[in-house]
Amino acid sequence: MGKMWAGRFAKELDRVADDFNSSIHFDSRMYRQDIKGSVSHAQMLAKQGIISEDDCRLVIEGLEGILADLDSGKLSIDYGAEDIHMFVEEVLTKRIGDVGKKLHTARSRNDQVAVDIRLYLRDEALEITALVKELIGAVLFKSEENKDTICPGYTHLQRAQPISFAHHLLSYAMMLIRDVGRIEDAVKRMNVCPLGSCALAGTTYDTDRGYTAAALGFDGYTLNSIDGVSDRDFCLELMSAFSIMMMHLSRFSEEIIFWSSWECKFIELDDSYTTGSSIMPQKKNPDMAELVRGKTGRVYGNLMALLTTLKGLPLAYNKDMQEDKEAVFDSIDTVKMCLRVFAPMVRTMRVLTDNMYAAAGKGFINATDLADYLVKKGLPFRTAYKLVGQSVAYCIENGKVLDELSLEELRAFSPMFEEDVYGEISLESCVSKRISKGGTGKESVEAQIAYVKEFLK
Ligand code: ARG
């Protein structure tokens, strides 16, 4: 296809350079948004008397025909075109004749692409928040199932204090709720229309930017035309939100991998979310979780790539900015794939409560509670802490855990120990006594469940 801008040139673009320059193999995915933006632009031009109503009708019918034909597959993308904007305009002109050439009045591809990508990202962000909510729903489901499941809570990957497994899972629900918030915040700032900025300086036509902004569902229009066409901070914000969310998914993955290891065996992943080995018949590998952990790297990488692309660019538009799309599109695709597999993986995992309970029973996980017991009897915390430390050392020497010490043995450390100590340091009581707001106690777990449910409503 001859170039729309060929008038100024004596020679055609070199073929390799032409391929290099073209973005259609990745920006064609924005054809719906491109057409939507053009329809609103044409309506605005007619309303302002810049084109006639008749021309506007022809343009819109033409655009709608192209949309329908692309959707149905009747029209296929010409990958020889320079980009999606040129492609649509060329097809339009081929179909409706010279009237099609009026569409680009008071517009540049610079504001066109800026509006297309915002529309596209807005749609995708909505889909992604729905997927995150689905994952939060799966976490909630597992939490409700495991309100009374006791497992070890860790610090430094050392058994620290017993917690309810629901409490552990709900911490991820809280993180994911903030992830949704970050995506929504990014969309709020993104939802400002750059259309009408034109190439960089605005236009001499009497356009109505408020009209196109409202027609396209934006909250307003950009107040500086250079900013409107030059910045891609909204892509970066979204990609940052995705990166933080992937960091959460990656940590969750790491735990799922750890929990399903033979060293731990707290959970068993459903067969439909595990794979076998080509050589070791006994293997059941948590590949999905590992891939999510692995793909986190590329989502970070995309963010870094675009940050780096933009950092030295003078204002206003530069072709470097065409690089925004592959980065942000890849992050979108990756995040969606990860979420789609993660939610059902969590929902279907089998929690091996006995193993969790047994692990919580070892490792002096109730030592803090033993110290708290003495504090309640009147000892200062540091004194109690030291005495319990000594009793732990005694246990290690004698191959016992704290619950197995006789009252006599305990009294050797402090005469304050009485028969009621055993009830106080049982795993159940260690968990249920943690009544502080936000703790692992039952009331707090119930409150968290209610909060997550309310969020999902
Ligand atoms: N394909 C281009 C992009 O994605 C569209 C904008 C082109 N503008 C220009 N002046 N060359 O950035």
Short mmCIF file of C-alpha atoms and ligand atoms in Angstrom, two decimals:
data_model
loop_
_atom_site.label_atom_id
_atom_site.label_comp_id
_atom_site.label_asym_id
_atom_site.label_seq_id
_atom_site.Cartn_x
_atom_site.Cartn_y
_atom_site.Cartn_z
CA MET A 1 0.00 0.00 0.00
CA GLY A 2 1.33 3.46 -0.85
CA LYS A 3 2.04 5.62 2.17
CA MET A 4 -0.49 8.27 3.15
CA TRP A 5 2.40 10.67 3.63
CA ALA A 6 4.17 9.77 0.37
CA GLY A 7 3.69 13.23 -1.18
CA ARG A 8 6.79 14.68 0.39
CA PHE A 9 9.04 11.79 -0.66
CA ALA A 10 10.80 10.99 -3.90
CA LYS A 11 11.50 7.36 -3.00
CA GLU A 12 9.65 4.57 -1.26
CA LEU A 13 10.59 3.39 2.20
CA ASP A 14 13.06 0.51 2.22
CA ARG A 15 11.26 -2.80 2.82
CA VAL A 16 13.22 -3.77 5.90
CA ALA A 17 12.86 -0.25 7.28
CA ASP A 18 9.15 -0.40 6.54
CA ASP A 19 8.75 -3.62 8.52
CA PHE A 20 10.86 -2.19 11.29
CA ASN A 21 8.70 0.90 11.45
CA SER A 22 5.36 -0.87 11.37
CA SER A 23 3.47 -1.48 14.58
CA ILE A 24 0.42 -3.14 13.11
CA HIS A 25 1.27 -6.65 14.24
CA PHE A 26 0.83 -5.47 17.84
CA ASP A 27 -1.35 -2.38 17.71
CA SER A 28 -4.06 -4.05 15.60
CA ARG A 29 -5.45 -5.35 18.85
CA MET A 30 -6.70 -1.80 19.45
CA TYR A 31 -8.89 -1.67 16.35
CA ARG A 32 -12.12 -1.42 18.32
CA GLN A 33 -10.82 1.49 20.37
CA ASP A 34 -9.39 3.16 17.27
CA ILE A 35 -12.74 3.00 15.50
CA LYS A 36 -14.63 4.12 18.59
CA GLY A 37 -12.36 7.15 18.91
CA SER A 38 -12.80 7.98 15.23
CA VAL A 39 -16.58 7.77 15.43
CA SER A 40 -16.65 10.28 18.30
CA HIS A 41 -14.18 12.50 16.50
CA ALA A 42 -16.33 12.52 13.34
CA GLN A 43 -19.45 13.33 15.37
CA MET A 44 -17.63 16.22 17.01
CA LEU A 45 -16.42 17.52 13.63
CA ALA A 46 -19.99 17.52 12.31
CA LYS A 47 -21.43 19.08 15.45
CA GLN A 48 -18.90 21.90 15.11
CA GLY A 49 -19.67 22.33 11.43
CA ILE A 50 -16.15 21.29 10.43
CA ILE A 51 -17.54 18.50 8.24
CA SER A 52 -21.12 18.19 6.98
CA GLU A 53 -23.69 15.94 8.64
CA ASP A 54 -23.88 13.89 5.43
CA ASP A 55 -20.14 13.31 5.39
CA CYS A 56 -20.25 12.42 9.06
CA ARG A 57 -22.96 9.83 8.43
CA LEU A 58 -20.94 8.26 5.62
CA VAL A 59 -17.81 8.17 7.75
CA ILE A 60 -19.59 6.61 10.69
CA GLU A 61 -21.35 4.01 8.53
CA GLY A 62 -18.02 3.23 6.95
CA LEU A 63 -16.30 2.87 10.31
CA GLU A 64 -19.09 0.71 11.69
CA GLY A 65 -18.86 -1.52 8.64
CA ILE A 66 -15.12 -1.92 9.15
CA LEU A 67 -15.67 -2.76 12.80
CA ALA A 68 -18.29 -5.37 12.00
CA ASP A 69 -16.13 -6.89 9.27
CA LEU A 70 -13.05 -7.05 11.48
CA ASP A 71 -15.10 -8.60 14.27
CA SER A 72 -16.58 -11.22 11.96
CA GLY A 73 -13.33 -11.90 10.15
CA LYS A 74 -14.73 -10.74 6.83
CA LEU A 75 -12.02 -8.10 6.74
CA SER A 76 -8.56 -9.11 7.80
CA ILE A 77 -5.78 -6.87 9.00
CA ASP A 78 -3.23 -5.98 6.34
CA TYR A 79 0.06 -6.52 8.10
CA GLY A 80 1.75 -4.49 5.42
CA ALA A 81 0.10 -1.35 6.82
CA GLU A 82 2.07 1.05 8.96
CA ASP A 83 -0.17 0.86 11.98
CA ILE A 84 -3.79 0.29 12.94
CA HIS A 85 -4.67 3.97 12.52
CA MET A 86 -3.43 4.08 8.93
CA PHE A 87 -5.04 0.75 8.16
CA VAL A 88 -8.51 1.81 9.30
CA GLU A 89 -8.28 5.12 7.49
CA GLU A 90 -7.08 3.47 4.30
CA VAL A 91 -9.88 0.90 4.31
CA LEU A 92 -12.39 3.64 5.06
CA THR A 93 -11.23 5.73 2.13
CA LYS A 94 -11.24 2.70 -0.13
CA ARG A 95 -14.82 1.96 0.91
CA ILE A 96 -16.42 5.41 0.99
CA GLY A 97 -14.12 7.40 -1.26
CA ASP A 98 -12.76 10.88 -0.69
CA VAL A 99 -15.10 11.59 2.22
CA GLY A 100 -12.96 9.18 4.24
CA LYS A 101 -10.09 11.57 3.85
CA LYS A 102 -11.94 14.16 5.92
CA LEU A 103 -11.88 12.10 9.10
CA HIS A 104 -8.36 13.08 10.04
CA THR A 105 -9.20 16.82 10.12
CA ALA A 106 -8.13 18.42 13.40
CA ARG A 107 -6.46 15.25 14.54
CA SER A 108 -3.01 13.65 14.47
CA ARG A 109 -1.98 10.07 14.97
CA ASN A 110 -0.25 11.37 18.06
CA ASP A 111 -3.46 12.16 19.90
CA GLN A 112 -5.22 9.28 18.15
CA VAL A 113 -2.81 6.67 19.51
CA ALA A 114 -2.85 8.33 22.93
CA VAL A 115 -6.61 8.05 23.11
CA ASP A 116 -6.68 4.50 21.69
CA ILE A 117 -4.28 3.14 24.24
CA ARG A 118 -6.09 4.79 27.12
CA LEU A 119 -9.39 3.29 25.95
CA TYR A 120 -7.74 -0.08 25.51
CA LEU A 121 -6.05 -0.09 28.90
CA ARG A 122 -9.24 1.07 30.59
CA ASP A 123 -11.10 -1.94 29.18
CA GLU A 124 -8.33 -4.36 30.06
CA ALA A 125 -7.93 -2.95 33.55
CA LEU A 126 -11.60 -3.62 34.18
CA GLU A 127 -11.19 -7.23 33.05
CA ILE A 128 -8.12 -7.64 35.20
CA THR A 129 -9.75 -6.28 38.35
CA ALA A 130 -12.58 -8.76 37.77
CA LEU A 131 -10.00 -11.56 37.60
CA VAL A 132 -8.28 -10.36 40.78
CA LYS A 133 -11.66 -10.34 42.48
CA GLU A 134 -12.19 -13.91 41.36
CA LEU A 135 -8.90 -14.83 42.99
CA ILE A 136 -9.89 -12.98 46.16
CA GLY A 137 -13.11 -15.02 46.07
CA ALA A 138 -11.08 -18.25 45.89
CA VAL A 139 -8.91 -17.14 48.81
CA LEU A 140 -12.04 -16.27 50.77
CA PHE A 141 -13.56 -19.67 50.00
CA LYS A 142 -10.44 -21.45 51.29
CA SER A 143 -10.32 -19.19 54.33
CA GLU A 144 -13.87 -19.99 55.32
CA GLU A 145 -13.10 -23.67 54.96
CA ASN A 146 -10.09 -23.34 57.24
CA LYS A 147 -11.16 -21.05 60.04
CA ASP A 148 -10.33 -23.76 62.57
CA THR A 149 -7.28 -25.17 60.81
CA ILE A 150 -4.21 -24.55 62.91
CA CYS A 151 -0.85 -24.25 61.20
CA PRO A 152 2.55 -22.88 62.11
CA GLY A 153 3.08 -19.21 61.45
CA TYR A 154 6.64 -18.40 60.42
CA THR A 155 9.23 -15.70 60.66
CA HIS A 156 12.61 -16.33 58.99
CA LEU A 157 10.91 -19.54 57.79
CA GLN A 158 11.27 -20.76 61.38
CA ARG A 159 8.14 -21.87 63.17
CA ALA A 160 7.13 -18.87 65.22
CA GLN A 161 3.57 -18.91 66.57
CA PRO A 162 0.52 -21.01 65.79
CA ILE A 163 -2.08 -19.31 63.62
CA SER A 164 -5.27 -20.25 61.88
CA PHE A 165 -4.65 -21.11 58.23
CA ALA A 166 -7.55 -18.82 57.37
CA HIS A 167 -5.64 -15.93 58.92
CA HIS A 168 -2.63 -16.71 56.76
CA LEU A 169 -4.72 -16.91 53.60
CA LEU A 170 -6.65 -13.76 54.43
CA SER A 171 -3.42 -11.78 54.51
CA TYR A 172 -3.24 -12.42 50.75
CA ALA A 173 -6.84 -11.28 50.36
CA MET A 174 -5.85 -7.96 51.97
CA MET A 175 -2.87 -7.56 49.61
CA LEU A 176 -4.99 -8.38 46.58
CA ILE A 177 -7.67 -5.90 47.66
CA ARG A 178 -5.00 -3.20 47.67
CA ASP A 179 -3.86 -4.41 44.26
CA VAL A 180 -7.37 -3.81 42.94
CA GLY A 181 -7.25 -0.36 44.52
CA ARG A 182 -3.96 0.45 42.83
CA ILE A 183 -5.28 -0.60 39.42
CA GLU A 184 -8.44 1.47 39.96
CA ASP A 185 -6.38 4.49 41.01
CA ALA A 186 -4.27 4.19 37.89
CA VAL A 187 -7.41 4.06 35.76
CA LYS A 188 -8.77 7.17 37.47
CA ARG A 189 -5.72 9.20 36.46
CA MET A 190 -5.64 7.60 33.02
CA ASN A 191 -9.25 8.44 32.30
CA VAL A 192 -8.57 11.88 30.84
CA CYS A 193 -8.95 12.33 27.10
CA PRO A 194 -5.95 13.49 25.02
CA LEU A 195 -7.94 13.62 21.77
CA GLY A 196 -7.83 17.13 20.33
CA SER A 197 -4.22 17.69 21.39
CA CYS A 198 -3.49 16.94 17.73
CA ALA A 199 0.17 16.68 16.79
CA LEU A 200 1.37 18.60 19.85
CA ALA A 201 0.13 22.17 19.78
CA GLY A 202 -3.63 21.89 19.44
CA THR A 203 -5.47 22.98 16.33
CA THR A 204 -6.80 26.00 14.48
CA TYR A 205 -10.24 24.40 14.12
CA ASP A 206 -13.02 25.20 16.54
CA THR A 207 -13.17 21.73 18.09
CA ASP A 208 -15.13 20.66 21.16
CA ARG A 209 -12.84 18.54 23.26
CA GLY A 210 -15.35 18.20 26.06
CA TYR A 211 -17.76 16.57 23.65
CA THR A 212 -15.38 13.81 22.49
CA ALA A 213 -14.11 13.28 26.02
CA ALA A 214 -17.64 12.74 27.33
CA ALA A 215 -18.67 10.61 24.35
CA LEU A 216 -15.73 8.30 24.99
CA GLY A 217 -16.50 8.01 28.69
CA PHE A 218 -13.60 10.08 29.96
CA ASP A 219 -13.84 12.23 33.08
CA GLY A 220 -12.40 15.21 31.22
CA TYR A 221 -9.71 16.16 28.71
CA THR A 222 -6.00 16.84 29.10
CA LEU A 223 -5.28 20.50 29.77
CA ASN A 224 -1.94 20.60 27.99
CA SER A 225 -1.71 19.30 24.45
CA ILE A 226 2.01 18.52 24.73
CA ASP A 227 1.40 16.48 27.85
CA GLY A 228 -1.57 14.83 26.16
CA VAL A 229 0.51 13.34 23.36
CA SER A 230 3.85 12.90 25.14
CA ASP A 231 3.35 11.13 28.39
CA ARG A 232 2.85 7.46 28.96
CA ASP A 233 2.91 7.66 32.74
CA PHE A 234 -0.51 6.00 32.79
CA CYS A 235 1.02 2.89 31.19
CA LEU A 236 3.75 2.93 33.80
CA GLU A 237 1.30 3.30 36.65
CA LEU A 238 -0.71 0.35 35.48
CA MET A 239 2.44 -1.70 34.94
CA SER A 240 3.64 -0.75 38.42
CA ALA A 241 0.35 -1.89 39.89
CA PHE A 242 0.69 -5.15 37.93
CA SER A 243 4.27 -5.58 39.13
CA ILE A 244 3.26 -5.18 42.76
CA MET A 245 0.40 -7.61 42.28
CA MET A 246 2.72 -10.13 40.60
CA MET A 247 5.08 -9.74 43.56
CA HIS A 248 2.18 -10.79 45.79
CA LEU A 249 1.28 -13.69 43.52
CA SER A 250 4.92 -14.72 43.42
CA ARG A 251 5.18 -14.84 47.20
CA PHE A 252 1.93 -16.76 47.36
CA SER A 253 3.32 -19.13 44.69
CA GLU A 254 6.48 -19.63 46.67
CA GLU A 255 4.44 -20.64 49.69
CA ILE A 256 2.26 -22.97 47.65
CA ILE A 257 5.40 -24.60 46.29
CA PHE A 258 6.80 -24.92 49.81
CA TRP A 259 3.52 -26.21 51.23
CA SER A 260 3.26 -28.89 48.57
CA SER A 261 6.85 -30.10 49.00
CA TRP A 262 7.41 -33.43 50.74
CA GLU A 263 9.41 -31.55 53.35
CA CYS A 264 6.23 -29.75 54.35
CA LYS A 265 3.10 -31.39 52.81
CA PHE A 266 0.58 -28.90 54.11
CA ILE A 267 -1.41 -28.94 50.90
CA GLU A 268 -1.93 -31.05 47.85
CA LEU A 269 -2.62 -29.27 44.60
CA ASP A 270 -5.37 -30.68 42.44
CA ASP A 271 -4.21 -32.93 39.60
CA SER A 272 -5.56 -30.42 37.10
CA TYR A 273 -3.04 -27.83 38.29
CA THR A 274 0.06 -29.99 38.57
CA THR A 275 2.27 -31.82 36.11
CA GLY A 276 4.26 -35.02 36.09
CA SER A 277 7.91 -35.63 35.30
CA SER A 278 9.12 -37.20 32.09
CA ILE A 279 11.47 -39.46 34.03
CA MET A 280 10.44 -39.64 37.69
CA PRO A 281 7.09 -41.41 37.92
CA GLN A 282 6.42 -40.29 41.49
CA LYS A 283 6.52 -36.57 40.73
CA LYS A 284 3.66 -34.12 40.98
CA ASN A 285 5.06 -30.72 40.29
CA PRO A 286 3.56 -27.32 41.15
CA ASP A 287 4.38 -25.94 37.68
CA MET A 288 1.56 -23.37 37.66
CA ALA A 289 2.80 -21.72 40.83
CA GLU A 290 6.38 -21.84 39.56
CA LEU A 291 5.37 -20.24 36.27
CA VAL A 292 3.54 -17.45 38.04
CA ARG A 293 6.66 -16.88 40.16
CA GLY A 294 8.74 -16.95 36.98
CA LYS A 295 6.50 -14.67 34.95
CA THR A 296 6.74 -12.05 37.66
CA GLY A 297 10.19 -11.35 36.25
CA ARG A 298 8.88 -10.44 32.84
CA VAL A 299 6.18 -8.16 34.24
CA TYR A 300 8.89 -6.31 36.19
CA GLY A 301 11.02 -6.33 33.04
CA ASN A 302 8.29 -4.72 30.94
CA LEU A 303 7.95 -1.92 33.49
CA MET A 304 11.71 -1.39 33.48
CA ALA A 305 11.80 -1.45 29.68
CA LEU A 306 9.21 1.30 29.30
CA LEU A 307 10.67 3.41 32.09
CA THR A 308 13.97 3.23 30.29
CA THR A 309 12.46 3.94 26.88
CA LEU A 310 10.80 7.10 28.13
CA LYS A 311 13.53 8.49 30.35
CA GLY A 312 15.51 10.45 27.79
CA LEU A 313 12.76 11.52 25.40
CA PRO A 314 12.39 15.17 24.55
CA LEU A 315 8.85 16.47 24.18
CA ALA A 316 6.60 15.86 22.37
CA TYR A 317 5.91 12.63 20.42
CA ASN A 318 8.87 10.48 19.40
CA LYS A 319 8.67 7.15 17.63
CA ASP A 320 10.34 5.52 20.61
CA MET A 321 6.94 5.76 22.22
CA GLN A 322 5.57 3.12 19.89
CA GLU A 323 7.50 0.75 22.18
CA ASP A 324 4.97 1.34 24.96
CA LYS A 325 2.51 -1.09 23.46
CA GLU A 326 4.38 -4.38 23.37
CA ALA A 327 5.52 -3.86 26.94
CA VAL A 328 2.14 -3.00 28.36
CA PHE A 329 0.30 -5.56 26.22
CA ASP A 330 2.64 -8.32 27.32
CA SER A 331 2.12 -7.37 30.95
CA ILE A 332 -1.63 -7.45 30.46
CA ASP A 333 -1.54 -10.85 28.76
CA THR A 334 0.79 -12.27 31.36
CA VAL A 335 -1.16 -10.99 34.35
CA LYS A 336 -4.42 -12.29 32.90
CA MET A 337 -2.97 -15.74 32.25
CA CYS A 338 -1.54 -15.91 35.75
CA LEU A 339 -4.78 -14.88 37.42
CA ARG A 340 -6.84 -17.28 35.33
CA VAL A 341 -4.82 -20.25 36.52
CA PHE A 342 -4.14 -19.06 40.05
CA ALA A 343 -7.72 -18.67 41.26
CA PRO A 344 -8.87 -22.21 40.46
CA MET A 345 -5.54 -23.59 41.67
CA VAL A 346 -6.18 -22.04 45.09
CA ARG A 347 -9.83 -23.01 45.10
CA THR A 348 -9.10 -26.67 44.40
CA MET A 349 -6.05 -27.21 46.57
CA ARG A 350 -6.52 -29.78 49.34
CA VAL A 351 -5.48 -28.59 52.78
CA LEU A 352 -3.84 -31.35 54.81
CA THR A 353 -4.98 -30.15 58.21
CA ASP A 354 -3.43 -33.00 60.20
CA ASN A 355 0.00 -32.28 58.79
CA MET A 356 -0.36 -28.60 59.55
CA TYR A 357 -1.45 -29.35 63.09
CA ALA A 358 1.40 -31.79 63.66
CA ALA A 359 3.94 -29.28 62.38
CA ALA A 360 2.52 -26.60 64.65
CA GLY A 361 2.92 -28.97 67.61
CA LYS A 362 6.66 -29.21 67.13
CA GLY A 363 9.28 -26.53 67.36
CA PHE A 364 8.25 -24.76 70.59
CA ILE A 365 5.75 -22.66 68.75
CA ASN A 366 3.94 -21.96 72.03
CA ALA A 367 6.99 -20.54 73.82
CA THR A 368 5.66 -16.97 73.62
CA ASP A 369 2.44 -18.16 75.22
CA LEU A 370 4.34 -19.87 78.01
CA ALA A 371 6.11 -16.58 78.71
CA ASP A 372 2.79 -14.69 78.54
CA TYR A 373 1.41 -17.17 81.10
CA LEU A 374 4.12 -16.18 83.59
CA VAL A 375 3.58 -12.49 82.83
CA LYS A 376 -0.11 -12.84 83.65
CA LYS A 377 0.99 -14.42 86.97
CA GLY A 378 3.02 -11.29 87.70
CA LEU A 379 6.52 -11.75 86.23
CA PRO A 380 8.01 -8.97 84.07
CA PHE A 381 8.05 -10.06 80.40
CA ARG A 382 11.85 -10.11 80.02
CA THR A 383 12.23 -12.32 83.11
CA ALA A 384 9.56 -14.69 81.86
CA TYR A 385 11.17 -14.69 78.38
CA LYS A 386 14.49 -15.79 79.89
CA LEU A 387 12.97 -18.56 82.00
CA VAL A 388 11.09 -19.95 79.00
CA GLY A 389 14.29 -19.79 76.96
CA GLN A 390 15.94 -21.96 79.58
CA SER A 391 13.06 -24.42 79.58
CA VAL A 392 13.29 -24.67 75.77
CA ALA A 393 17.00 -25.49 76.09
CA TYR A 394 16.07 -28.11 78.69
CA CYS A 395 13.49 -29.61 76.33
CA ILE A 396 15.98 -29.80 73.47
CA GLU A 397 18.45 -31.60 75.73
CA ASN A 398 15.78 -34.05 76.82
CA GLY A 399 14.02 -34.57 73.51
CA LYS A 400 10.72 -33.06 74.64
CA VAL A 401 8.41 -30.21 73.72
CA LEU A 402 7.08 -27.69 76.26
CA ASP A 403 3.66 -29.36 76.63
CA GLU A 404 5.39 -32.60 77.59
CA LEU A 405 7.18 -31.17 80.62
CA SER A 406 5.70 -32.26 83.95
CA LEU A 407 4.56 -29.65 86.39
CA GLU A 408 7.56 -30.57 88.52
CA GLU A 409 9.96 -29.96 85.65
CA LEU A 410 8.29 -26.63 84.91
CA ARG A 411 8.38 -25.58 88.54
CA ALA A 412 12.13 -26.03 88.52
CA PHE A 413 12.14 -22.94 86.29
CA SER A 414 9.48 -21.00 88.18
CA PRO A 415 7.23 -21.81 91.13
CA MET A 416 4.53 -19.78 89.42
CA PHE A 417 3.65 -22.66 87.08
CA GLU A 418 0.39 -24.35 88.02
CA GLU A 419 -1.86 -27.02 86.57
CA ASP A 420 -3.68 -24.46 84.36
CA VAL A 421 -0.52 -23.94 82.30
CA TYR A 422 -1.31 -26.88 79.99
CA GLY A 423 -4.63 -25.41 78.93
CA GLU A 424 -2.95 -22.09 78.29
CA ILE A 425 -0.28 -23.40 75.97
CA SER A 426 -2.37 -25.79 73.89
CA LEU A 427 -2.32 -24.85 70.21
CA GLU A 428 -6.05 -24.14 70.25
CA SER A 429 -5.74 -21.74 73.13
CA CYS A 430 -2.62 -20.07 71.65
CA VAL A 431 -4.70 -19.21 68.60
CA SER A 432 -7.99 -18.36 70.29
CA LYS A 433 -6.34 -16.14 72.90
CA ARG A 434 -4.92 -13.83 70.25
CA ILE A 435 -7.89 -11.54 70.57
CA SER A 436 -6.18 -8.33 69.52
CA LYS A 437 -7.74 -6.59 66.53
CA GLY A 438 -6.24 -8.00 63.34
CA GLY A 439 -4.80 -11.01 65.16
CA THR A 440 -5.35 -14.69 64.44
CA GLY A 441 -8.16 -15.06 67.03
CA LYS A 442 -11.58 -16.19 65.88
CA GLU A 443 -13.29 -12.84 66.12
CA SER A 444 -10.65 -11.12 64.05
CA VAL A 445 -10.72 -13.84 61.42
CA GLU A 446 -14.50 -13.49 61.22
CA ALA A 447 -14.16 -9.73 60.91
CA GLN A 448 -11.65 -10.16 58.08
CA ILE A 449 -13.95 -12.58 56.28
CA ALA A 450 -16.79 -10.08 56.59
CA TYR A 451 -14.54 -7.30 55.24
CA VAL A 452 -13.50 -9.35 52.22
CA LYS A 453 -17.11 -10.37 51.55
CA GLU A 454 -18.19 -6.76 51.70
CA PHE A 455 -15.42 -5.83 49.27
CA LEU A 456 -16.54 -8.49 46.80
CA LYS A 457 -20.21 -7.46 46.98
N1 ARG B 1 2.14 3.73 15.53
C1 ARG B 1 2.42 4.93 16.23
C2 ARG B 1 2.61 4.65 17.71
O1 ARG B 1 2.22 3.62 18.12
C3 ARG B 1 1.31 5.90 16.07
C4 ARG B 1 1.72 7.34 16.21
C5 ARG B 1 2.52 7.74 15.07
N2 ARG B 1 2.76 9.11 14.99
C6 ARG B 1 3.73 9.63 14.24
N3 ARG B 1 3.86 10.88 14.21
N4 ARG B 1 4.54 8.86 13.59
O2 ARG B 1 3.17 5.41 18.46
#
